[in-house]
Coordinates of C-alpha atoms in Angstrom, one line a residue:
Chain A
X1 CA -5.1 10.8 -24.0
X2 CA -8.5 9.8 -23.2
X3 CA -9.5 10.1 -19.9
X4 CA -12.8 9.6 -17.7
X5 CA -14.0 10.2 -13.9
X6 CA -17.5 8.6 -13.3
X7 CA -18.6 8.0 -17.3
X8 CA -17.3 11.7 -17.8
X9 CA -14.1 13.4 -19.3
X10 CA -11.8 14.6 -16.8
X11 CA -8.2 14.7 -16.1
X12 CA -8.4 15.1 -12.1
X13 CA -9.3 14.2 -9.4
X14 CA -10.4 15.8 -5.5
X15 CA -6.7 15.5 -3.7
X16 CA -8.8 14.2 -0.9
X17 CA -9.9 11.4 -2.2
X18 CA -8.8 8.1 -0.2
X19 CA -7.6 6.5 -3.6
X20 CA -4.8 8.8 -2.9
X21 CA -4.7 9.6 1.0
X22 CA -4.3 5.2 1.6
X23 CA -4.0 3.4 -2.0
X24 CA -7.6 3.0 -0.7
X25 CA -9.6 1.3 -4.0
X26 CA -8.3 -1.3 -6.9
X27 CA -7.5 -1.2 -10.5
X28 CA -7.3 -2.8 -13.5
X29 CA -5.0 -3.1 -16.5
X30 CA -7.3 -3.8 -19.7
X31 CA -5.6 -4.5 -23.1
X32 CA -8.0 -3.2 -25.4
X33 CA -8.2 -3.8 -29.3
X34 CA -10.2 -3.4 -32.4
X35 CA -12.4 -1.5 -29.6
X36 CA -12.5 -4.3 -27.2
X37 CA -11.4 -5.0 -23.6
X38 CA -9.7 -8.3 -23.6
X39 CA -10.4 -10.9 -21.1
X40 CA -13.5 -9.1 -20.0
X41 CA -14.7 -11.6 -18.1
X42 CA -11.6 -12.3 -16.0
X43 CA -10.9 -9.3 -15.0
X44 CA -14.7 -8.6 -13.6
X45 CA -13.8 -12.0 -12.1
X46 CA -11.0 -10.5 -10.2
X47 CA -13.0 -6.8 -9.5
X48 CA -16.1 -8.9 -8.4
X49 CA -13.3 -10.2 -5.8
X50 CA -11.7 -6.8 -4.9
X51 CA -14.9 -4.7 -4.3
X52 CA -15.8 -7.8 -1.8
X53 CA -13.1 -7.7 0.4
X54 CA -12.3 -4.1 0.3
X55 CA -16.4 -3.3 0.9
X56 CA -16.6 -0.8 -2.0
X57 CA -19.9 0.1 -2.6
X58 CA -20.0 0.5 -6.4
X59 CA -22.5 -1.3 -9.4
X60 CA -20.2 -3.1 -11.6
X61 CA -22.9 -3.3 -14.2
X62 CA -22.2 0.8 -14.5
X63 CA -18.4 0.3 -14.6
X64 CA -18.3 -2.5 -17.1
X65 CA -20.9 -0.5 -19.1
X66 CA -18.5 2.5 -18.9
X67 CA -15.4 0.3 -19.8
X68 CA -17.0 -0.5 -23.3
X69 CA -18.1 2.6 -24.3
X70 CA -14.4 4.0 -23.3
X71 CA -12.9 1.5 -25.1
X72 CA -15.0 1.6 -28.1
X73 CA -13.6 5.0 -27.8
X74 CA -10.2 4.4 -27.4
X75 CA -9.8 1.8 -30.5
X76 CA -6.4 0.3 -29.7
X77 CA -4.4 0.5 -26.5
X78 CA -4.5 0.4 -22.6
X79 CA -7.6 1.1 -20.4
X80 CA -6.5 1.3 -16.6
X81 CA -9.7 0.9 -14.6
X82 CA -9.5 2.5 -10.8
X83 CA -12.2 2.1 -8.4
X84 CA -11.3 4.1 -5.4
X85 CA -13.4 4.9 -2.0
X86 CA -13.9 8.5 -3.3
X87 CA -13.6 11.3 -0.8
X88 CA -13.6 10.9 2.8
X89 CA -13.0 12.8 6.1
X90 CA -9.9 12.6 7.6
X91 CA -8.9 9.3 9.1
X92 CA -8.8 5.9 8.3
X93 CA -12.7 5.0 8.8
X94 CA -14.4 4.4 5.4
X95 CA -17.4 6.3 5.6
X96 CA -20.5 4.5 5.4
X97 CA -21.8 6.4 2.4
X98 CA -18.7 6.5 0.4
X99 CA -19.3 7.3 -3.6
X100 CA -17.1 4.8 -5.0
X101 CA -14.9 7.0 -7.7
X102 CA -14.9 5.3 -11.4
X103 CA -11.4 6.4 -13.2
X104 CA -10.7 5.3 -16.8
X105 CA -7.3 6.3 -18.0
X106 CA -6.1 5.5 -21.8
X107 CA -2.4 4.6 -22.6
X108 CA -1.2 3.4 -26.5
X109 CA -0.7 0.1 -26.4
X110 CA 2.4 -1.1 -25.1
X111 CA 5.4 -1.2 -27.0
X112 CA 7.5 -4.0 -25.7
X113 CA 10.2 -5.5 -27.7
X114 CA 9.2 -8.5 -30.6
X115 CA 11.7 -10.6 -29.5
X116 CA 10.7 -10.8 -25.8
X117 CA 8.3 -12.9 -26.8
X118 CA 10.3 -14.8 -29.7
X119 CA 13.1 -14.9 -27.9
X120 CA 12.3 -14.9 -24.2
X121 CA 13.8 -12.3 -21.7
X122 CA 16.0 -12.3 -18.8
X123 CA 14.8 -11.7 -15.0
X124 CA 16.8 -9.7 -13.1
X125 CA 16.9 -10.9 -9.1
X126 CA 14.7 -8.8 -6.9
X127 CA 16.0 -8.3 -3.5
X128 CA 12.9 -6.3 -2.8
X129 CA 10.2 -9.3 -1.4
X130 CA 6.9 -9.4 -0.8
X131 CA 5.1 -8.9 2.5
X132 CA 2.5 -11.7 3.6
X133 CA -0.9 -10.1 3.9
X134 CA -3.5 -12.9 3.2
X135 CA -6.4 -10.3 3.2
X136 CA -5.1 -8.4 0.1
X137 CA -3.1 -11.6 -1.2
X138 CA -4.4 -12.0 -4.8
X139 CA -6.2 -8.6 -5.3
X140 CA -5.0 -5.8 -7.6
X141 CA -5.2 -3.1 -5.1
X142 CA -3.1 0.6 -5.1
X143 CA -0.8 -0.3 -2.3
X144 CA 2.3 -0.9 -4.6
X145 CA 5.3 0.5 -3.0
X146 CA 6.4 -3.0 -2.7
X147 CA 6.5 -3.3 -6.9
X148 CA 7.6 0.1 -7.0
X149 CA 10.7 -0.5 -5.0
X150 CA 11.5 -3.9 -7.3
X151 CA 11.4 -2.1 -10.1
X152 CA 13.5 0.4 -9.1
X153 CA 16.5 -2.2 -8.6
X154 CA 17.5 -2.5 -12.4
X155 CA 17.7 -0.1 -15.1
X156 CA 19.5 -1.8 -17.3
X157 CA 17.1 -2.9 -20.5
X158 CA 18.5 -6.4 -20.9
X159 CA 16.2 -7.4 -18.3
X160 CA 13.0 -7.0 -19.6
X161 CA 11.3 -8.6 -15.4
X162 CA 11.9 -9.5 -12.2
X163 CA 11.8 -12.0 -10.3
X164 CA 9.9 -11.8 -6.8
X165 CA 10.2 -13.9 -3.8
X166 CA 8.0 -13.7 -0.6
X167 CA 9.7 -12.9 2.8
X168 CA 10.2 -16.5 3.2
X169 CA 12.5 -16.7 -0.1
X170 CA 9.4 -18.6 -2.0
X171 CA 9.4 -17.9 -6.1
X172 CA 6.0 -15.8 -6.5
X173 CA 5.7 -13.8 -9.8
X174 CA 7.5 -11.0 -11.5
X175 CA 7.0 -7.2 -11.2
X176 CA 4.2 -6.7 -13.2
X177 CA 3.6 -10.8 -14.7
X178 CA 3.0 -13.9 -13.1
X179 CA 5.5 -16.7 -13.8
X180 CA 5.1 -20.4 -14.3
X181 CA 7.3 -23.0 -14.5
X182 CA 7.6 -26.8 -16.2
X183 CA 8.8 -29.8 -15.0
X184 CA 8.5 -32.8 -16.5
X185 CA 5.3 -31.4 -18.4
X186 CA 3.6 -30.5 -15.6
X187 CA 2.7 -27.0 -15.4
X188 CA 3.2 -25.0 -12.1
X189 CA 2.5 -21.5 -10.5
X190 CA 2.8 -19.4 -7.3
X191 CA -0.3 -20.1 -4.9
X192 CA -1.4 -16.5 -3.8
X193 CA -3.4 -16.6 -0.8
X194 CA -0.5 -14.6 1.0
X195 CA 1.1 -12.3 -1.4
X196 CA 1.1 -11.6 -5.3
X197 CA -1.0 -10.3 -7.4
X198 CA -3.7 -13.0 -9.7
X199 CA -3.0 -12.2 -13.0
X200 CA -6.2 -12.3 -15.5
X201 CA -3.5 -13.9 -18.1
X202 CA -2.3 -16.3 -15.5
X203 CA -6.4 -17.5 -14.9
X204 CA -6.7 -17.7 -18.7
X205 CA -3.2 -20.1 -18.9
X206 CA -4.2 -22.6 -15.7
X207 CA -8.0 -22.8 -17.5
X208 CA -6.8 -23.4 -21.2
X209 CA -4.0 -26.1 -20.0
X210 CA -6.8 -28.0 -17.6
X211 CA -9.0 -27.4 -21.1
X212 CA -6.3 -29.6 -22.8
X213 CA -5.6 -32.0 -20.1
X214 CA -2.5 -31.1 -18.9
X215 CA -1.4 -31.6 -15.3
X216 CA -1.6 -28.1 -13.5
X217 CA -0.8 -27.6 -9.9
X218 CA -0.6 -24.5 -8.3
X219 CA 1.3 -24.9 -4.6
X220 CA 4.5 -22.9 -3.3
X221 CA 7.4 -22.9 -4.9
X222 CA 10.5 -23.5 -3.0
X223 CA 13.7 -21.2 -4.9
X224 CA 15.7 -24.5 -5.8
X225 CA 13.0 -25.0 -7.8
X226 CA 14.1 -22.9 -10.5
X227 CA 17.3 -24.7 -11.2
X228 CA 15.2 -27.9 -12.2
X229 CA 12.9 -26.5 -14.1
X230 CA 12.6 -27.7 -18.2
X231 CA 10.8 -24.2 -19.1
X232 CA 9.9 -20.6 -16.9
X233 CA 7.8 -18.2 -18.8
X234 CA 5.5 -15.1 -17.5
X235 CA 2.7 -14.3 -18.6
X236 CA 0.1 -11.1 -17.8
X237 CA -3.2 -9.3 -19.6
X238 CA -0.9 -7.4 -21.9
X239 CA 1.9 -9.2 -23.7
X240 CA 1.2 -12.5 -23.1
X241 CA 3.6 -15.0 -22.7
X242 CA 7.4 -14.1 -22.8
X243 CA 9.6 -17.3 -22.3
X244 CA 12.3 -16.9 -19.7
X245 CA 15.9 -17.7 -20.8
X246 CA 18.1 -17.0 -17.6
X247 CA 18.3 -15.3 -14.2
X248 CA 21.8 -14.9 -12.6
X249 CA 23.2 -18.2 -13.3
X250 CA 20.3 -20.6 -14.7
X251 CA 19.4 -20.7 -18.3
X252 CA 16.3 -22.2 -19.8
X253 CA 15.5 -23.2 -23.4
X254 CA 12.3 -22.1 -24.9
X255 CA 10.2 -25.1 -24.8
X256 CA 7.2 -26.8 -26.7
X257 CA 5.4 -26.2 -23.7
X258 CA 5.4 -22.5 -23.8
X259 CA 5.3 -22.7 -27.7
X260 CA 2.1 -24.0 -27.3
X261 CA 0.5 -21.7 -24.5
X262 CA 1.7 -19.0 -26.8
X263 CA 0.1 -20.2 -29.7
X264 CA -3.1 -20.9 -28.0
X265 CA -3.2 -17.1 -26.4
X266 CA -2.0 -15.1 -29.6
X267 CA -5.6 -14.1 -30.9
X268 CA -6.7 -13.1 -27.7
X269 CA -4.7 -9.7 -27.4
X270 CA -4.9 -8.8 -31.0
X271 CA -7.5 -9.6 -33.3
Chain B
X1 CA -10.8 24.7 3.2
X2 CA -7.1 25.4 2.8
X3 CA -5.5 23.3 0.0
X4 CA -2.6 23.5 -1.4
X5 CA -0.2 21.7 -4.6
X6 CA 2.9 22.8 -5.3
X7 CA 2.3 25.9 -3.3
X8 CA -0.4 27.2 -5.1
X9 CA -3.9 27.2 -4.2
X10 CA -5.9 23.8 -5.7
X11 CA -8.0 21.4 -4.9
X12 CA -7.5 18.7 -7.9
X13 CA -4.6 16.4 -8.7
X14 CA -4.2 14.8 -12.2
X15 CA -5.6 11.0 -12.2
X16 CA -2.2 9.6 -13.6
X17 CA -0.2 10.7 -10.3
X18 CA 1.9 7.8 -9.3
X19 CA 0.4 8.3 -5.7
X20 CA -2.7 7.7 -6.6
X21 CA -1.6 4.5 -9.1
X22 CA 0.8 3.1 -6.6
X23 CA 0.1 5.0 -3.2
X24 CA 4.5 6.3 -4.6
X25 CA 4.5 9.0 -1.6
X26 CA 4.9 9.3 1.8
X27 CA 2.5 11.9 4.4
X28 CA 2.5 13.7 7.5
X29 CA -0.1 14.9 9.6
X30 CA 0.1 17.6 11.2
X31 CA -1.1 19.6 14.2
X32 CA -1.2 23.5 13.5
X33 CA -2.0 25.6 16.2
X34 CA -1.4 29.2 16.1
X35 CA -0.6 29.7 13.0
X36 CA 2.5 27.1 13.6
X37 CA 2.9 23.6 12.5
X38 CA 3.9 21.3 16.1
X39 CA 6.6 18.8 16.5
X40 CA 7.9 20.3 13.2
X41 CA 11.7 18.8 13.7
X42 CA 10.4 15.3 14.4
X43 CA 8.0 15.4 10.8
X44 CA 10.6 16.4 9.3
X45 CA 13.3 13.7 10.6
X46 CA 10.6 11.2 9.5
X47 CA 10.0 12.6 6.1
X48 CA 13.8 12.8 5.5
X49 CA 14.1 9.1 5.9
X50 CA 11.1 8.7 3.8
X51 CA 12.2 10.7 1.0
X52 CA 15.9 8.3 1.3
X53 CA 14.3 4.9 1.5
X54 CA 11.6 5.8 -1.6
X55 CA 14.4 7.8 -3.1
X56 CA 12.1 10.9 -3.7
X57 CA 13.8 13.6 -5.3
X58 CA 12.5 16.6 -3.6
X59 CA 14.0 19.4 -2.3
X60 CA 12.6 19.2 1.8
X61 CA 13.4 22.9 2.7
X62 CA 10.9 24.0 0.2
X63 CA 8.6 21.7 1.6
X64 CA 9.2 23.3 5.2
X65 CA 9.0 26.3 3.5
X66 CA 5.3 25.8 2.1
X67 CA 3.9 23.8 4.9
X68 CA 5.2 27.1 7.5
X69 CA 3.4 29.3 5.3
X70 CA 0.3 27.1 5.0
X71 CA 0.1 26.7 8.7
X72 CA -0.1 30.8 9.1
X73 CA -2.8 30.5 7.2
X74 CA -4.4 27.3 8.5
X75 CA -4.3 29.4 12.3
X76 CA -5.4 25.9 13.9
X77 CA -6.0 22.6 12.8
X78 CA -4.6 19.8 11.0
X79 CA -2.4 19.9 7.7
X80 CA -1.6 17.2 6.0
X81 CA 1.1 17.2 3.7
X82 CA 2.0 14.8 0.8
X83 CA 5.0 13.9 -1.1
X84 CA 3.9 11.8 -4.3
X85 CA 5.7 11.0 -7.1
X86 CA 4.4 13.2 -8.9
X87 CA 3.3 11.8 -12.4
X88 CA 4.7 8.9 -14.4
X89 CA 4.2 6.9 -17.7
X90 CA 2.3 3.3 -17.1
X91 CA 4.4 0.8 -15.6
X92 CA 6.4 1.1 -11.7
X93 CA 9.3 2.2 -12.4
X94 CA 10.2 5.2 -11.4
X95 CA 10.7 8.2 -13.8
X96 CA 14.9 9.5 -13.8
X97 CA 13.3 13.1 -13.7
X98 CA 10.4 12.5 -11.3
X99 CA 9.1 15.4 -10.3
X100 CA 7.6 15.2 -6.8
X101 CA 4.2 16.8 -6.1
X102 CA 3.7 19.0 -2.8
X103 CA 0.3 18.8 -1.7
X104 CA -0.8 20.6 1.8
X105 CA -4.4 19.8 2.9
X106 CA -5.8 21.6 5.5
X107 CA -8.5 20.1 7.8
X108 CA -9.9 21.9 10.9
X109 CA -8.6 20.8 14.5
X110 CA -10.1 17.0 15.2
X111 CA -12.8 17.2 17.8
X112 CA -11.9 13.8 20.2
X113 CA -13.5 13.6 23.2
X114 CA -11.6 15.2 26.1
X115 CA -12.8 12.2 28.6
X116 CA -10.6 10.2 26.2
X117 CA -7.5 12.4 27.4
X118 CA -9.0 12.5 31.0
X119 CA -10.6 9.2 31.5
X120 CA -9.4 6.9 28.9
X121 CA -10.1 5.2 25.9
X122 CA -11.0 1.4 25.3
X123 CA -9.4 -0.5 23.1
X124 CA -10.7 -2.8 20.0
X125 CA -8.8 -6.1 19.2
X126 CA -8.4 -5.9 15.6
X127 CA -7.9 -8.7 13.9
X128 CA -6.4 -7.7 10.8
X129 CA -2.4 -8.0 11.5
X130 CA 0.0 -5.9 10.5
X131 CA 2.3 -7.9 7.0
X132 CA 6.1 -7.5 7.8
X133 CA 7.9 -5.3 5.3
X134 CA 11.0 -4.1 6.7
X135 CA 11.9 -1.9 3.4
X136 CA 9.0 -0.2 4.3
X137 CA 8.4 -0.3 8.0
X138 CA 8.3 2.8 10.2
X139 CA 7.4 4.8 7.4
X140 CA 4.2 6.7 6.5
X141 CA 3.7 6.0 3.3
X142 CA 0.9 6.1 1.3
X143 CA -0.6 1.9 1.3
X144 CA -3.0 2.0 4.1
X145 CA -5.3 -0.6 3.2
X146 CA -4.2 -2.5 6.1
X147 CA -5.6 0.2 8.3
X148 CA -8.1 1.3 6.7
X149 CA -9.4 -2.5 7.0
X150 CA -8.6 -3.0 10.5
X151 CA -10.6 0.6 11.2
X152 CA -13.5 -1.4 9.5
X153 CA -13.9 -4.1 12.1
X154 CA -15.7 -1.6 14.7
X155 CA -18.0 1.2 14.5
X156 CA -19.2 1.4 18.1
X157 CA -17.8 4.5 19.4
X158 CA -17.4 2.7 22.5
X159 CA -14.0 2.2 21.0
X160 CA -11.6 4.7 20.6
X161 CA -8.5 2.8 18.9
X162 CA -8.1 -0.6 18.1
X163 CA -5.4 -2.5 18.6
X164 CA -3.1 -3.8 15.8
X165 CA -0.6 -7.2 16.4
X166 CA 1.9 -8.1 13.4
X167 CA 1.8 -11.3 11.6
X168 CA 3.6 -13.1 14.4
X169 CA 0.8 -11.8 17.0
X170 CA 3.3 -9.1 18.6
X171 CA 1.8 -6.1 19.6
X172 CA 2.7 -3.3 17.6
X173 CA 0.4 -0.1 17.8
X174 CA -3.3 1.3 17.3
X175 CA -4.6 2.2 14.0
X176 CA -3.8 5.5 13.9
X177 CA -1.4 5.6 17.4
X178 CA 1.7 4.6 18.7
X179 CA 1.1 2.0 22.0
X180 CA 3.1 2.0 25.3
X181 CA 3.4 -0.5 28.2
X182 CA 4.4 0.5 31.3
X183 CA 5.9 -2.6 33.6
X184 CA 7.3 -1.9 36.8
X185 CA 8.5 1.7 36.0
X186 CA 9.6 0.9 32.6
X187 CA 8.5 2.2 29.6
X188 CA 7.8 -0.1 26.6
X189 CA 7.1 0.3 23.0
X190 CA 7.3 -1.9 20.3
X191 CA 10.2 -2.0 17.9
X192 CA 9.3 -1.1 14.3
X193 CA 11.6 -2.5 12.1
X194 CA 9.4 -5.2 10.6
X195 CA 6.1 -2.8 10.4
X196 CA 4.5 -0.2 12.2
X197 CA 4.4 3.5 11.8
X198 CA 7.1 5.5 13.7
X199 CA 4.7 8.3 15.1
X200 CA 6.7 11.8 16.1
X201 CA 4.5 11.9 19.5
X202 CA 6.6 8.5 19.8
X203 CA 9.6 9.9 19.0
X204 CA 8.6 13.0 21.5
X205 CA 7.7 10.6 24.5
X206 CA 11.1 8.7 24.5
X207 CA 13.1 11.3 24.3
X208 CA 11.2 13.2 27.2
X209 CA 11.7 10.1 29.2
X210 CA 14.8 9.6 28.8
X211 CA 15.8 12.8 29.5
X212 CA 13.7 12.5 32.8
X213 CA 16.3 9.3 33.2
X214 CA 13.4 6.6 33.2
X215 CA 13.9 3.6 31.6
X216 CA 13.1 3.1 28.2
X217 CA 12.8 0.0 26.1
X218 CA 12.2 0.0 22.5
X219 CA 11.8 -4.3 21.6
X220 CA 9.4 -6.7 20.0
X221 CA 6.3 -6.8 22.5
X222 CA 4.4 -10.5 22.9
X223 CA 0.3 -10.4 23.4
X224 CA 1.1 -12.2 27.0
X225 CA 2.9 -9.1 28.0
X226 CA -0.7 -6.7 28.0
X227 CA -1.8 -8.6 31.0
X228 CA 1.2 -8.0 32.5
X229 CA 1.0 -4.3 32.7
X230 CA 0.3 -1.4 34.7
X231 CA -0.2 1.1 32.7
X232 CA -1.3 1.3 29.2
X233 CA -1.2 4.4 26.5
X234 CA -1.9 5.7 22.8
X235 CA 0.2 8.4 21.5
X236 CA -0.2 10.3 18.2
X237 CA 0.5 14.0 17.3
X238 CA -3.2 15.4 17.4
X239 CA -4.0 14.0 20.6
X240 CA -1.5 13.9 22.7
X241 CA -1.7 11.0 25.1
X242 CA -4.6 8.9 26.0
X243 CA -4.5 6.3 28.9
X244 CA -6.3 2.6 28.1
X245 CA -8.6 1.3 30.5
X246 CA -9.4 -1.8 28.2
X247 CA -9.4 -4.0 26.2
X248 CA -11.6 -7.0 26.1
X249 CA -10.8 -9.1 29.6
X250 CA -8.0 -6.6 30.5
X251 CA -8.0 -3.6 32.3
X252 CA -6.0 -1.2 33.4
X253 CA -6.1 1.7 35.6
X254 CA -4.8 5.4 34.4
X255 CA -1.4 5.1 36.1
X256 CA 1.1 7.8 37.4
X257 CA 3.7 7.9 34.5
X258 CA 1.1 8.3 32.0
X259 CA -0.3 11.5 33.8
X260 CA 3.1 13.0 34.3
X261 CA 3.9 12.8 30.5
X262 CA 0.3 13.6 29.3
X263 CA 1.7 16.7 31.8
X264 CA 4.9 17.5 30.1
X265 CA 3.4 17.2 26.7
X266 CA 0.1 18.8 27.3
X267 CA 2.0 22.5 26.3
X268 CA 3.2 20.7 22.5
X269 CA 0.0 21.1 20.8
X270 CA -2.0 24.0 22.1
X271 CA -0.3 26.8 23.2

């Protein structure tokens, strides 16, 4: 599968390099079609965010430039884009003249189930929760033992997610989605400034539904919350939307709410 | 220099490990002197409960194995070994047949000052707080962005260490160090259930003082409780001991019980 380290072919990388030694750089998950990266501009949005707050010196003119040609390349599939710190001596310090390492790795595009999105899916309970770190809140950084560890609860493929809380027992996202729920057609998602990941898919949904007028709030979301919700669905940059239809003992319908933000979003993956 | 995967001589690891993706791994670093790797049975007591909370399938005698044969080589110096994952498919969930990569990086011996040892070290106030993730705490693991952005907040190498405090403000350790009070003949260190790195020369101090029947107590630490001490230290497994003298309005004075165990250490790395 296709594979590039700084714009050229390559399949490894220095085992000294601080992506590795401390989960020290950021990444990406690009759905790419007919040759395209999808939601471009988000996820720069969200890199342009990263490289601040980590300090990585790297030109993102150069890695967006890279990211087309590689997926012109790649046609149809995944592109995961890592910037890491590159190598470094031992020890925590980032060096001050640190070549920021460019990684493109191609995957086929996923192969989840039709009817997880025609159907909905079932979220399996996480015990695993999510640390509060505001300085990496929101960023799609390497350290994720934490989603690791959540993943690694359930097996069992009739739950296709799961749910995470933070350390204080507040809703956040899933695994690898962000989750929103409706009540009384308002539209409402996890505020991030402490943990969780800011999905490129999630940015898309809260700008299309303030597009059509509808209320959107994002705040923290107490767990009794769930049980009153009229519609839970996830969303992230490669599926979509997949409605949720239960977790433990609540069951939702797949409402007109989520009908819609599906409808709206299907041309953006595929096209 | 010396490097090592899966026993065999290289310096490149493929770009789809899962310790790269996810930091999925767990290190040690190691002193080597003489040819033999120090404080071997207290590395290995960490990795062991490592390798059970990240369930890593990996077979640890080989890995003693490899790492005792490395150090021969290595003479003096620093080996750092890894446990990763090893590589997956996209997505966090971890492969049934994972099968976990060895790596072995050799470094040469770190050159601190010895007035560090001698006279002391002052202290930076870090302001980037440890996140509380008791699944994960005590652990060395592979997400160090927390540390690698709290060893970003100084570059004057008027400071040594700096000082890390959890989310609740507790004092918990130095960036790369384990921290000790000392109050009225007692010995203090924080507790490290909630975060925190369980460091061997930790492990290695306690027991010494307890068997020397002084009083040890391992519990949370408040910021109040610094001024309040008599002596203060840094431990880690390359340097050995070093007294505090400071740290912003505080200071301290290099104090009788941190001499005698800088004493009865002094032999464990160079000999």
């Amino acid at each position: 599968m296709l594979s590039w380290i700084d714009g050229q072919s390559a399949e490894a990388l220095s085992a000294r390099d601080r992506g590795l030694a401390y989960g020290d750089g950021l990444f990406e998950t690009i759905r790419v079609s007919a040759g395209r990266p999808r939601l471009l501009a988000r996820h720069r949005v969200r890199l342009e965010e990263g490289v601040r707050r980590l300090s990585l010196p790297v030109n993102l003119e150069l890695v967006e430039d890279e990211l087309l040609r590689f997926s012109a390349l790649l046609g149809d599939g995944v592109a995961k884009l890592m910037l890491t710190r590159g190598e470094g001596a031992r020890g925590y310090a980032p060096q001050a003249d640190a070549q920021v390492r460019r990684l493109l790795l191609g995957s086929p595009a996923p192969a989840y189930p039709v009817k997880n999105s025609e159907e909905g899916v079932t979220l399996f309970p996480c015990a695993t929760r999510l640390a509060e770190q505001p300085l990496l809140a929101g960023l799609k950084h390497l350290n994720r033992l934490e989603q690791v560890l959540a993943r690694a609860e359930w097996s069992d493929p009739a739950f296709a997610e799961g749910l995470m809380r933070d350390v204080s027992g507040r809703i956040v996202e899933g695994v690898f989605s962000n989750l929103f729920l409706v009540r009384q057609g308002e539209l409402i998602t996890a505020e991030l400034s402490r943990c969780g990941v800011a999905g490129v898919m999630r940015a898309e949904i809260l700008q299309r539904a303030r597009d059509l007028g509808l209320p959107v709030i994002v705040r923290d979301i107490e767990y009794g919350e769930l049980a009153q919700a009229d519609e839970v669905f996830l969303c992230n940059s490669l599926y979509g939307i997949w409605p949720v239809r239960g977790m433990a003992k609540h069951a939702w319908p797949v409402g007109p709410l989520t009908r819609k933000l599906q409808g709206l979003l299907c041309e953006l993956l595929d096209s």
